[in-house]
CSV table of C-alpha atoms and ligand atoms in Angstrom, one decimal:
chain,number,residue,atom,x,y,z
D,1,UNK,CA,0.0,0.0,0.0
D,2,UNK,CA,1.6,3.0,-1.6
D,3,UNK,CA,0.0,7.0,-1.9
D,4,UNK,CA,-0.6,6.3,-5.2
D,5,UNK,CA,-2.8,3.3,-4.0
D,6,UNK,CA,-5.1,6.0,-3.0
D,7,UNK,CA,-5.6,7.9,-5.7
D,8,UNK,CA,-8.4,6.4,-8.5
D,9,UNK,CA,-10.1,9.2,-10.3
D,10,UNK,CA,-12.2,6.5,-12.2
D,11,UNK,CA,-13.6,5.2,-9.0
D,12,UNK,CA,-17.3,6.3,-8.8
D,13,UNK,CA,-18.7,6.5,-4.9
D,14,UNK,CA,-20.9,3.6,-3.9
D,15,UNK,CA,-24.3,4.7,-1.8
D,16,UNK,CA,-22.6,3.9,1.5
D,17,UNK,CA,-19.6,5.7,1.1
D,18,UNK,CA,-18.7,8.8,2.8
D,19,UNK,CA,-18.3,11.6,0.4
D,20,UNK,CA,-15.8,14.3,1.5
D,21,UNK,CA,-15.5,17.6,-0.4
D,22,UNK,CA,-11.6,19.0,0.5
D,23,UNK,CA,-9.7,22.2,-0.6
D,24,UNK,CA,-6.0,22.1,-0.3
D,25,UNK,CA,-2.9,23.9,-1.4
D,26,UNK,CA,-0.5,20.9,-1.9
D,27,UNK,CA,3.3,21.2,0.0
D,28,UNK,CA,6.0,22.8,-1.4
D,29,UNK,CA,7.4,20.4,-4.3
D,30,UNK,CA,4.4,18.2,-4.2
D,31,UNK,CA,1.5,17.9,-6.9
D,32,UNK,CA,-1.9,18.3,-5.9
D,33,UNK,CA,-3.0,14.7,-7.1
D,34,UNK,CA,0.1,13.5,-5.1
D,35,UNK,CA,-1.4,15.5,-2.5
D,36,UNK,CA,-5.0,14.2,-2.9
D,37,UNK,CA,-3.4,10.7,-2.6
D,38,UNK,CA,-1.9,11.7,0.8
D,39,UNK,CA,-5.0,12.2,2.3
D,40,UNK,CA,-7.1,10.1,1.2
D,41,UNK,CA,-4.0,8.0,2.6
D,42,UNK,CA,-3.7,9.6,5.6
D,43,UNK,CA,-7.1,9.9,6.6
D,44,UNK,CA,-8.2,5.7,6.2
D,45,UNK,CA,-5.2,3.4,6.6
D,46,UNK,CA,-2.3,4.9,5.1
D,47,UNK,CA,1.3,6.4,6.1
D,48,UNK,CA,4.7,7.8,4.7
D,49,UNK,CA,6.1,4.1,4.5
D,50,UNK,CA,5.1,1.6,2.1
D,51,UNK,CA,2.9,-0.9,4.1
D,52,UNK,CA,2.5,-5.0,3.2
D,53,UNK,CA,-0.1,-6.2,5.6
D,54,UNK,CA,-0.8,-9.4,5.8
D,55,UNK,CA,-4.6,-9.1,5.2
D,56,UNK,CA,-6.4,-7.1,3.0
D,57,UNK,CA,-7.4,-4.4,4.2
D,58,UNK,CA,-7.7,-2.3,1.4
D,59,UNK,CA,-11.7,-2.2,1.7
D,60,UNK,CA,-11.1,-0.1,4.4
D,61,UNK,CA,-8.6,2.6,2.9
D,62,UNK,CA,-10.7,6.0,0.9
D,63,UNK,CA,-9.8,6.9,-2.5
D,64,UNK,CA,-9.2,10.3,-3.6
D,65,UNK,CA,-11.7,10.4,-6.8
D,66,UNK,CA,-12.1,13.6,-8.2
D,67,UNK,CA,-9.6,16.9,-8.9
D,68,UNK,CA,-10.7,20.2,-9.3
D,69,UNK,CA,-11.9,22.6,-10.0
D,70,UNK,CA,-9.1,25.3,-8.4
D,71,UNK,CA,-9.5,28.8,-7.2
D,72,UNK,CA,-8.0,31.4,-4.9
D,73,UNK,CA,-7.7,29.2,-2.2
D,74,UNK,CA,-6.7,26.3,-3.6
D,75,UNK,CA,-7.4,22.9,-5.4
D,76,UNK,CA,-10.5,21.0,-4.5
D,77,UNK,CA,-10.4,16.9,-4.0
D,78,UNK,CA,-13.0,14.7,-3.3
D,79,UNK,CA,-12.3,11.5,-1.1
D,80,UNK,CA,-14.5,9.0,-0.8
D,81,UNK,CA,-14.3,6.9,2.6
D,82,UNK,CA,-16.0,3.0,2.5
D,83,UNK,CA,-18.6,3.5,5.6
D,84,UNK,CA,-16.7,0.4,7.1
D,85,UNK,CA,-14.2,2.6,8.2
D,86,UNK,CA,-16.2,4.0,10.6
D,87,UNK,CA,-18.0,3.0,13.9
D,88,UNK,CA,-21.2,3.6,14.6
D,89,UNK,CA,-22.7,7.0,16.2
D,90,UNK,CA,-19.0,8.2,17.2
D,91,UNK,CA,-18.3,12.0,15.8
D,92,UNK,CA,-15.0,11.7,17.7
D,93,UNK,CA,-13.9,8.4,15.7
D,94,UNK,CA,-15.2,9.6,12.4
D,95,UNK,CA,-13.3,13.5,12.7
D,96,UNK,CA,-10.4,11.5,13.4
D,97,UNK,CA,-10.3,10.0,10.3
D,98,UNK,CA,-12.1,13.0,8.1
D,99,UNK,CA,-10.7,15.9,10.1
D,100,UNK,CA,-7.4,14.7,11.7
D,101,UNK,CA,-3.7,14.3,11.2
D,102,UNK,CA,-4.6,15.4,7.7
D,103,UNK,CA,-5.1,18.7,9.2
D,104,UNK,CA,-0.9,19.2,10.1
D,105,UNK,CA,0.2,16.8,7.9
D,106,UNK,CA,4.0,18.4,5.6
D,107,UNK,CA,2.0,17.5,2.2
D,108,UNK,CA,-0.2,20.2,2.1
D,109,UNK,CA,0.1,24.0,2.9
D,110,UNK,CA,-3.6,24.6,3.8
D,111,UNK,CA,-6.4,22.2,3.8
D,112,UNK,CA,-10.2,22.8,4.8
D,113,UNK,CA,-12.9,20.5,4.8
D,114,UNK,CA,-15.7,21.7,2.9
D,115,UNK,CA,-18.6,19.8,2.6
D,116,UNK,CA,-19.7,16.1,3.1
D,117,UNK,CA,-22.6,13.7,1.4
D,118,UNK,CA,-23.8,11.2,4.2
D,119,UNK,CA,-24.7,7.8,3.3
D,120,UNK,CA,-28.2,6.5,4.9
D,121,UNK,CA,-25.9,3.5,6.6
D,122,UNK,CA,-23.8,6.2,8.9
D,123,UNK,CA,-26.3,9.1,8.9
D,124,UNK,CA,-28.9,6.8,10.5
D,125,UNK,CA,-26.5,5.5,13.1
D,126,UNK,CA,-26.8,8.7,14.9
D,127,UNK,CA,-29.8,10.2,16.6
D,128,UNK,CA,-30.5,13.6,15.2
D,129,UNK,CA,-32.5,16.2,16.2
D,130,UNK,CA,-35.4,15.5,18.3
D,131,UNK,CA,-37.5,18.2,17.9
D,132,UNK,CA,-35.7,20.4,15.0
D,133,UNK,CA,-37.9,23.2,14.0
D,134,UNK,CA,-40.8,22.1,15.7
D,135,UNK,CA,-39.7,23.4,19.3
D,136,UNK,CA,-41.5,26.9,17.5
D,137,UNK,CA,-45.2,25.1,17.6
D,138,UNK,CA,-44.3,22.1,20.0
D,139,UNK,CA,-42.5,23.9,23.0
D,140,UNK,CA,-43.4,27.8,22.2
D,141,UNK,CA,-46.4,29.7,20.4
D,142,UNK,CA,-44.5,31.2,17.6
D,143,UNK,CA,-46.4,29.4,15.3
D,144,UNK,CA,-44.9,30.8,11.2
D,145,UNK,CA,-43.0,33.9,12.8
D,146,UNK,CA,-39.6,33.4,14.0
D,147,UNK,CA,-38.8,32.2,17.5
D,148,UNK,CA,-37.1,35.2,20.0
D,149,UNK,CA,-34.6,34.5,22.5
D,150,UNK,CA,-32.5,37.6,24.4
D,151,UNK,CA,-29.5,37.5,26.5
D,152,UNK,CA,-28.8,39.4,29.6
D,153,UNK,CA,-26.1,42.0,28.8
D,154,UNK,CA,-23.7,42.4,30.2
D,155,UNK,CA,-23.3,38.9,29.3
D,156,UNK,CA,-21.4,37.8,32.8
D,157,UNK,CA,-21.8,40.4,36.0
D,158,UNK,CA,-25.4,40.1,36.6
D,159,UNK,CA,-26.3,38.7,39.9
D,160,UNK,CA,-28.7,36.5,39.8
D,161,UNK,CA,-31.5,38.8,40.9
D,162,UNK,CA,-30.4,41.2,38.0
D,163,UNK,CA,-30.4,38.6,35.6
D,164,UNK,CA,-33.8,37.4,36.5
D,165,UNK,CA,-35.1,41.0,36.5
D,166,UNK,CA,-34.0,41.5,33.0
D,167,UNK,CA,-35.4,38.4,32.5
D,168,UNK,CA,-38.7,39.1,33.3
D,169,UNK,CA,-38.9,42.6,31.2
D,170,UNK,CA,-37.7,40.7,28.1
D,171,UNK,CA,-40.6,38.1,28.1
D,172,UNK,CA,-43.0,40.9,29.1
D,173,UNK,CA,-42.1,42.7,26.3
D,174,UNK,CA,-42.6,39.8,24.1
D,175,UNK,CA,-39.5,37.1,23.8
D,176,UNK,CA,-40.2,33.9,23.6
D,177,UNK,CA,-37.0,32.4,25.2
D,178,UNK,CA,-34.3,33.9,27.9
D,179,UNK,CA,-30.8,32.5,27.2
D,180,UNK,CA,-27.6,32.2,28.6
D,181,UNK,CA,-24.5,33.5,27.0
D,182,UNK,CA,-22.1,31.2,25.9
D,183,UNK,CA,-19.3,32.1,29.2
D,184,UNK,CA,-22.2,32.4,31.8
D,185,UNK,CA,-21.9,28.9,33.1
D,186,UNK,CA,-21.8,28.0,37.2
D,187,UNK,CA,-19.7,31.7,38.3
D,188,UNK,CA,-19.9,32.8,42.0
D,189,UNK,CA,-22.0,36.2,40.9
D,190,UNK,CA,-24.7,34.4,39.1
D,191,UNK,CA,-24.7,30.3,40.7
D,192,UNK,CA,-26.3,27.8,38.7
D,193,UNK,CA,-28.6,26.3,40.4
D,194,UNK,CA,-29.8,29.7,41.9
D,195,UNK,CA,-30.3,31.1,38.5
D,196,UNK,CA,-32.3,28.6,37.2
D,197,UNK,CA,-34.6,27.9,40.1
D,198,UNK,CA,-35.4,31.8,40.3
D,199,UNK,CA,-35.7,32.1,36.2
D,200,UNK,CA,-38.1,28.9,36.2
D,201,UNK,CA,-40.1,30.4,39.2
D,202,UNK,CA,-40.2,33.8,37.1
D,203,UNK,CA,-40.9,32.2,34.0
D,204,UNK,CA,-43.8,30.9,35.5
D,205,UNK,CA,-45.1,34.6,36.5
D,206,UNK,CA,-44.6,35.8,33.2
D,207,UNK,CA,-46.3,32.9,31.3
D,208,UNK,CA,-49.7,33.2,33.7
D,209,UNK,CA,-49.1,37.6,32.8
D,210,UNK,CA,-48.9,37.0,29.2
D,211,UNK,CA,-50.7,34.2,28.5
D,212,UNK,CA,-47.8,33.3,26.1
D,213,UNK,CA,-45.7,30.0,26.6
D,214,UNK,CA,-41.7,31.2,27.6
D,215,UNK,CA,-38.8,29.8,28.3
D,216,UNK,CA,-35.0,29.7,29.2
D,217,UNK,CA,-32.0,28.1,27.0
D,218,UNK,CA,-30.2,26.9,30.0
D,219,UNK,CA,-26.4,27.3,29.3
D,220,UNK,CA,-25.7,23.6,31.0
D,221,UNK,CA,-22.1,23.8,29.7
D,222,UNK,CA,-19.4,21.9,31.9
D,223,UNK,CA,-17.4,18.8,31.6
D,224,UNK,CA,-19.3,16.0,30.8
D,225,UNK,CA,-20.9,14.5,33.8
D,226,UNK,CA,-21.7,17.7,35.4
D,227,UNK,CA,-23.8,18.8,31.9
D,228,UNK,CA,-25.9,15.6,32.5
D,229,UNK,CA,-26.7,16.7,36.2
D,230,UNK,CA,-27.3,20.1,35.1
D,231,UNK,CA,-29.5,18.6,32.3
D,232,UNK,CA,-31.5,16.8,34.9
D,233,UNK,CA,-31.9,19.9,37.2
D,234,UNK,CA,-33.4,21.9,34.3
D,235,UNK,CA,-36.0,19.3,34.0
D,236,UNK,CA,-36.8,19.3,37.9
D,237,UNK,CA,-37.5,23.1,37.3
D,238,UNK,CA,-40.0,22.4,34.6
D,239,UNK,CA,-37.6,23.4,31.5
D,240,UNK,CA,-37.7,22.3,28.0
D,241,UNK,CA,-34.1,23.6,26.7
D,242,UNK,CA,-30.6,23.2,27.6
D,243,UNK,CA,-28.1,25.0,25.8
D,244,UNK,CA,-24.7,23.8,25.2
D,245,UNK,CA,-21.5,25.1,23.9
D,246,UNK,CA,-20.9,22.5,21.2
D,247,UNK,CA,-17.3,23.2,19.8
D,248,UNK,CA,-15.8,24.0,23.8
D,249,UNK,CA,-17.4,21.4,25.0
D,250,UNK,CA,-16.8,18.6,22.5
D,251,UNK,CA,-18.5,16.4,20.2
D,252,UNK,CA,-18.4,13.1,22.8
D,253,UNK,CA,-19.3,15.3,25.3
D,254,UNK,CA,-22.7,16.6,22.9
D,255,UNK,CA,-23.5,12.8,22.4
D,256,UNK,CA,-23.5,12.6,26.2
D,257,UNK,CA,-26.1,14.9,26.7
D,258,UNK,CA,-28.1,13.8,23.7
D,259,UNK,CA,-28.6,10.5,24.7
D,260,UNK,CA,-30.0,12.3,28.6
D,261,UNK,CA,-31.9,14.9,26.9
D,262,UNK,CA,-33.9,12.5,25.0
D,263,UNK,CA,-35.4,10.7,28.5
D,264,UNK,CA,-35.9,14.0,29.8
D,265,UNK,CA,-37.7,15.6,26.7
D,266,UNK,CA,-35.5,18.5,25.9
D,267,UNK,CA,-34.5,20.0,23.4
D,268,UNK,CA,-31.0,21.0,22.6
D,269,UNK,CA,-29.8,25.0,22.2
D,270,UNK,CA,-26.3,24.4,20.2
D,271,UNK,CA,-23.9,27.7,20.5
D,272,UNK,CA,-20.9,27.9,18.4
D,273,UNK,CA,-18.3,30.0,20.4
D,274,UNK,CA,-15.0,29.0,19.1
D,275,UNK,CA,-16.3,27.6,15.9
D,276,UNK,CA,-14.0,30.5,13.7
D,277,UNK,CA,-10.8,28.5,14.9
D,278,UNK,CA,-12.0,25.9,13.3
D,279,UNK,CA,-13.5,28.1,10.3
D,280,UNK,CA,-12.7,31.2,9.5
D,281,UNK,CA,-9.4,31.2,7.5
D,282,UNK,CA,-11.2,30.4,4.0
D,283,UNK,CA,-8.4,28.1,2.8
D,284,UNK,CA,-8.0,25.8,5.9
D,285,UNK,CA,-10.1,24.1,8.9
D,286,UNK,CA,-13.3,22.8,9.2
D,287,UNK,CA,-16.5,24.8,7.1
D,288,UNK,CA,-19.4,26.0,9.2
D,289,UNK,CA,-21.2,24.1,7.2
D,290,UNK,CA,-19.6,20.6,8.1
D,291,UNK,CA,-19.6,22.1,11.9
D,292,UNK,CA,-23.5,22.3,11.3
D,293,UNK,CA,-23.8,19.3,9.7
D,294,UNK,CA,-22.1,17.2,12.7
D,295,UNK,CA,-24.0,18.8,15.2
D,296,UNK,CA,-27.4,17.7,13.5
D,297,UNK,CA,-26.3,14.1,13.5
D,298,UNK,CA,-25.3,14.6,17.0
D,299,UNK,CA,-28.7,16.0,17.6
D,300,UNK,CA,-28.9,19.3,18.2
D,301,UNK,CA,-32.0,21.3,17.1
D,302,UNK,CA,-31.3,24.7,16.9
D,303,UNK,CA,-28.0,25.7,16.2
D,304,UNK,CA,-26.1,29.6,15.8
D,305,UNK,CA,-25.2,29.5,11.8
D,306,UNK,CA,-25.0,33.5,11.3
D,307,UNK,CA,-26.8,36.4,10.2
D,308,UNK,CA,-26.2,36.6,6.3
D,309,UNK,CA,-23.7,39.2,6.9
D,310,UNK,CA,-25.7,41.5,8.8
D,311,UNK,CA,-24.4,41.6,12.3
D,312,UNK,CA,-21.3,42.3,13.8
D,313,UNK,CA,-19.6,38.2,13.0
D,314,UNK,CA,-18.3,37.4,9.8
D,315,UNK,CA,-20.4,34.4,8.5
D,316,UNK,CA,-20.3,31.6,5.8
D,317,UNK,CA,-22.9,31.3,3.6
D,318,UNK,CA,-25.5,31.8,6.0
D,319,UNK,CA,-28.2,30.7,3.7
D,320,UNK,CA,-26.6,27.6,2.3
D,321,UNK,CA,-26.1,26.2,5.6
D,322,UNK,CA,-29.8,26.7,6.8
D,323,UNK,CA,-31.0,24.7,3.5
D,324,UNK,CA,-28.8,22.1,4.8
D,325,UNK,CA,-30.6,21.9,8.1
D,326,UNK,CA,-34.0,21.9,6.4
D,327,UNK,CA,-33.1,19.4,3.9
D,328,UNK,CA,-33.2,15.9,3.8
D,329,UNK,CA,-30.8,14.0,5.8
D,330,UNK,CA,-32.5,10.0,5.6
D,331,UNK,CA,-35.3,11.1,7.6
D,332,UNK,CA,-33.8,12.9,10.5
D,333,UNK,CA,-35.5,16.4,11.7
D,334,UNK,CA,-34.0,19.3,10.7
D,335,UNK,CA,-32.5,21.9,12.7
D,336,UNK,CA,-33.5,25.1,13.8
D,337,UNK,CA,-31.2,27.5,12.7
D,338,UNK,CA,-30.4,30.7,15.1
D,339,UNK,CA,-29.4,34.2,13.8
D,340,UNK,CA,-27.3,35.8,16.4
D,341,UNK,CA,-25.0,38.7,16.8
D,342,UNK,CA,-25.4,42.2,16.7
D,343,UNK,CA,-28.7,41.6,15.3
D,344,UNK,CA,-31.5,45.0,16.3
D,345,UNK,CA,-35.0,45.5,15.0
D,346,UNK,CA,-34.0,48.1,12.2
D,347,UNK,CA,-32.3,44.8,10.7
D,348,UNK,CA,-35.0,42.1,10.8
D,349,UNK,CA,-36.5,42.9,7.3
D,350,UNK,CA,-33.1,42.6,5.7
D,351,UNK,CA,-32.4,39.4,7.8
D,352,UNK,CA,-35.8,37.9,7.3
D,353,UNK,CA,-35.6,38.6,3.7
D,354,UNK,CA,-32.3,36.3,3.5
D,355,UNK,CA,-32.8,33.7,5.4
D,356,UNK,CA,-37.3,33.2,5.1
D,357,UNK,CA,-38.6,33.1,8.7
D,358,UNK,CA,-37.6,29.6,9.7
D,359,UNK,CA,-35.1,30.6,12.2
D,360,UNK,CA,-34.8,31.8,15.6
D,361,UNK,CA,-33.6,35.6,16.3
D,362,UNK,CA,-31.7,36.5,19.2
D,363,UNK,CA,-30.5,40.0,20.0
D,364,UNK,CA,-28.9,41.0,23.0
D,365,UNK,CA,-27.4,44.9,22.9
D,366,UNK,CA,-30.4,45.3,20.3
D,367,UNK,CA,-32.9,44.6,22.9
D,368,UNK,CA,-30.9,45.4,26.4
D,369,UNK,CA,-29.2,48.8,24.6
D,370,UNK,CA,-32.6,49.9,23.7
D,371,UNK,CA,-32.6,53.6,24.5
D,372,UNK,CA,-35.9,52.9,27.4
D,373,UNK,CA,-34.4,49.9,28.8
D,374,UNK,CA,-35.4,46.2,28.2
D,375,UNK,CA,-38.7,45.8,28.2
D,376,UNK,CA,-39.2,48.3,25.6
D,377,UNK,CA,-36.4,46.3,23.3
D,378,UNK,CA,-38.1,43.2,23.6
D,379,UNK,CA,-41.0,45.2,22.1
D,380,UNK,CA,-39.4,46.6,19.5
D,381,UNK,CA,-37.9,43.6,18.5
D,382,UNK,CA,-41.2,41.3,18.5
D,383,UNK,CA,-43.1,44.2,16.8
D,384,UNK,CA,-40.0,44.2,14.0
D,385,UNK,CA,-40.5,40.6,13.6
D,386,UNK,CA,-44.6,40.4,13.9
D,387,UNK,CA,-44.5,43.1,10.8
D,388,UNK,CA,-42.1,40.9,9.1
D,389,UNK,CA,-44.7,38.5,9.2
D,390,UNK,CA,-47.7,40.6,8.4
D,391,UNK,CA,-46.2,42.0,5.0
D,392,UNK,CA,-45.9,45.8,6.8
D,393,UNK,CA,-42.9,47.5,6.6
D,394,UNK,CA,-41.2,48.6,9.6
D,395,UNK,CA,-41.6,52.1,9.8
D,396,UNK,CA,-45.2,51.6,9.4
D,397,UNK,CA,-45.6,48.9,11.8
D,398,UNK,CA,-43.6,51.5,14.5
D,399,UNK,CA,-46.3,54.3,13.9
D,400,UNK,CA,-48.3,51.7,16.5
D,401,UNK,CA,-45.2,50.9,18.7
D,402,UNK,CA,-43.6,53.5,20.4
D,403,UNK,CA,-40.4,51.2,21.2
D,404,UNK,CA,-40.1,50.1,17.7
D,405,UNK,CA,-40.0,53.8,16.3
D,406,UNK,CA,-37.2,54.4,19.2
D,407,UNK,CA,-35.1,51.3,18.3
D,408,UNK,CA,-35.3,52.7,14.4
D,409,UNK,CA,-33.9,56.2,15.4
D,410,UNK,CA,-31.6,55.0,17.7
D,411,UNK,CA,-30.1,52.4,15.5
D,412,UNK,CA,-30.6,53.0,11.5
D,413,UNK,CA,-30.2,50.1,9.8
D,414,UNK,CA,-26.1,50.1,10.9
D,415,UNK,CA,-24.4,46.9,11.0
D,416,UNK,CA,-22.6,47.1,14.5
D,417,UNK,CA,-18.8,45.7,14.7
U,1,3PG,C1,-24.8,35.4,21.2
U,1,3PG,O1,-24.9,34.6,22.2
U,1,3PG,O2,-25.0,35.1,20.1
U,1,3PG,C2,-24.4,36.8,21.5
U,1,3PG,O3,-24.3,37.0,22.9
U,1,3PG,C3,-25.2,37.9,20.9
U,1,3PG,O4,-25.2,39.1,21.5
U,1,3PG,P1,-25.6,40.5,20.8
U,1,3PG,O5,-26.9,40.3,20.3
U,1,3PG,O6,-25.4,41.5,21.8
U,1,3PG,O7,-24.6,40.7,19.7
């Protein structure tokens, strides 16, 4: 078993293979089939020496299959990995084969994992979402219009009598869902288990007020055991999220909770913090989209994907990636996917309009910054996003709501940085 042994651009994929899409600039002094051979070597059962083993275990090794095309950032290769390579329903065994040593390894410059087909046979042995999109009809009343979730700002400081205060203006003025930022976990200033008994107990006040289901993405972030006890204590206090911090956390970690959440009934609030190590350089890493596409076999149903490039993040093809998590994936649910980040009422048209109103908005300075306070960003923001969904422009929608003619002056249509 040579590099060349891996390289067949005749070979066509079969149904059960795993179809990787790469991008690579090859090593100095190496060609970029050479290259492709590498990893397709690399990645299955290959190495730098010439290997005779004494069984065959070539029906194990992936096949770099396709070349090109080539563009600023480099070549693009297509490997195609036999699904016996892989076991069942690990993420951590299959990136270690997909998304591995390849990722350092001398015969490429840069290398970034694109995209990926899943075959039926290694998509089904994972559990997806539970609920995907259905959370907005299932656990909340925003029927067609977009879900809401806020986050306290200042993200960590609050105590945990400030937090729940700011809590309760945001679902009075009309958010469907407190959240957690991703680095408020268990901190003496804001305790866990405080927080979410006096949330729930508030949530509860604010449900009977409104007459509107609400509830709290419960950052339940930790190492691995402790997420499943958190987990557990969200369900004691009558809650139907947890939110975890998928990329920080890990992906066996994510199983972990999975497998818990789905005795308990909840649903799963993915955040991405640290995901643009992974993908932000264009010509290396791991694509958001491939990040989004693990965390839906994992199971995740709503998960932070961008804001089309509104915002103050830099995002990857927003809208591509939220047709992934809607499409088909051998009968899994889809995903929910969350626009986050800098977002403000003056921008919901122009978000809406990119990515339909299948997706949750969250906005944390656009609702807390709001020139009257929280309550009155809430409002602004739900009244953005109801006249979304009634066909009525914003400025006429705010001749009605006070708050929403505020949040317009205040904030234009800027995109914040
Ligand atoms: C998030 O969790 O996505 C951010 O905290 C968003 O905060 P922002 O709306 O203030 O940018």
């Amino acid at each position: 078993m040579e590099y060349a042994d891996f390289l067949d651009e005749s070979y066509e994929p079969s149904d059960d293979d795993l179809v990787c899409t790469f991008r690579l600039v090859p090593g100095e002094g190496i060609s970029v089939a050479d290259a492709a051979a590498r990893v397709a070597s690399e990645s299955s059962n290959g190495t730098w020496a010439a290997l005779s083993p004494e069984s065959d275990v070539r029906q194990y090794s992936a096949l770099a299959c396709d070349i090109g095309p080539e563009d600023e950032h480099g070549t693009q290769v297509t490997v195609a990995y036999p699904s016996g390579l892989f076991e069942d329903g690990s993420l951590p065994q299959i990136l270690s084969c997909i998304a591995g040593n390849i990722m350092g390894m001398k015969a490429v410059e840069t290398i970034r994992l694109l995209d990926c087909e899943w075959p039926a046979v290694i998509a089904r042995s994972f559990p997806g979402p539970q609920y995907g999109s259905d959370v907005r009809t299932e656990l909340l009343d925003a029927g067609d219009r977009p879900p809401l979730a806020t986050v306290p700002k200042p993200k960590v400081g609050l105590s945990t009598e400030e937090h729940v205060s700011v809590a309760e203006s945001a679902w009075r003025g009309g958010v469907d869902l407190l959240k957690d930022d991703e680095n408020l976990t268990d901190q003496t200033f804001n305790p866990f288990e405080q927080r979410v008994a006096d949330s729930f107990a508030a949530r509860d006040r604010l449900e009977e007020e409104t007459g509107e289901r609400k509830d709290y993405l419960v950052n339940i972030t930790a190492e691995t055991d402790e997420m499943v006890r958190r987990a557990e204590f969200v369900d004691d206090h009558g809650g139907s999220f947890v939110m975890v911090d998928i990329i920080t956390c890990g992906w066996s970690g994510l199983q972990t909770v999975r497998r818990r959440t789905e005795d308990l009934d909840l649903a799963i609030h993915a955040h991405r913090a640290m995901h643009a190590a992974f993908d932000r350089l264009p010509q290396h890493g791991v694509s958001m989209r491939c990040l989004a596409q693990f965390a839906r076999l994992a199971g995740v149903d709503h998960i932070h994907t961008g804001t089309a490039g509104l915002g103050k993040l830099e995002n990857e093809d927003t809208a591509g990636i939220n047709e992934w998590l809607r499409s088909d994936l051998h009968g899994h649910s889809d995903v929910l996917p969350v626009a986050s980040g800098g977002l403000h009422p003056g921008i919901v048209d122009q978000l809406l309009d990119a990515l339909g109103t299948n997706v949750m908005v969250q906005a944390g300075g656009g609702i807390h910054g709001h020139p009257d306070g929280t309550e009155a960003g809430a409002r602004a923001l739900r009244a953005a996003v109801d006249a979304y969904a009634d066909g009525e422009s914003l400025d006429s929608r705010a001749e009605s709501v006070p708050a929403l003619r505020t949040a317009l002056d205040e904030w234009g249509t800027q995109n914040p940085r």
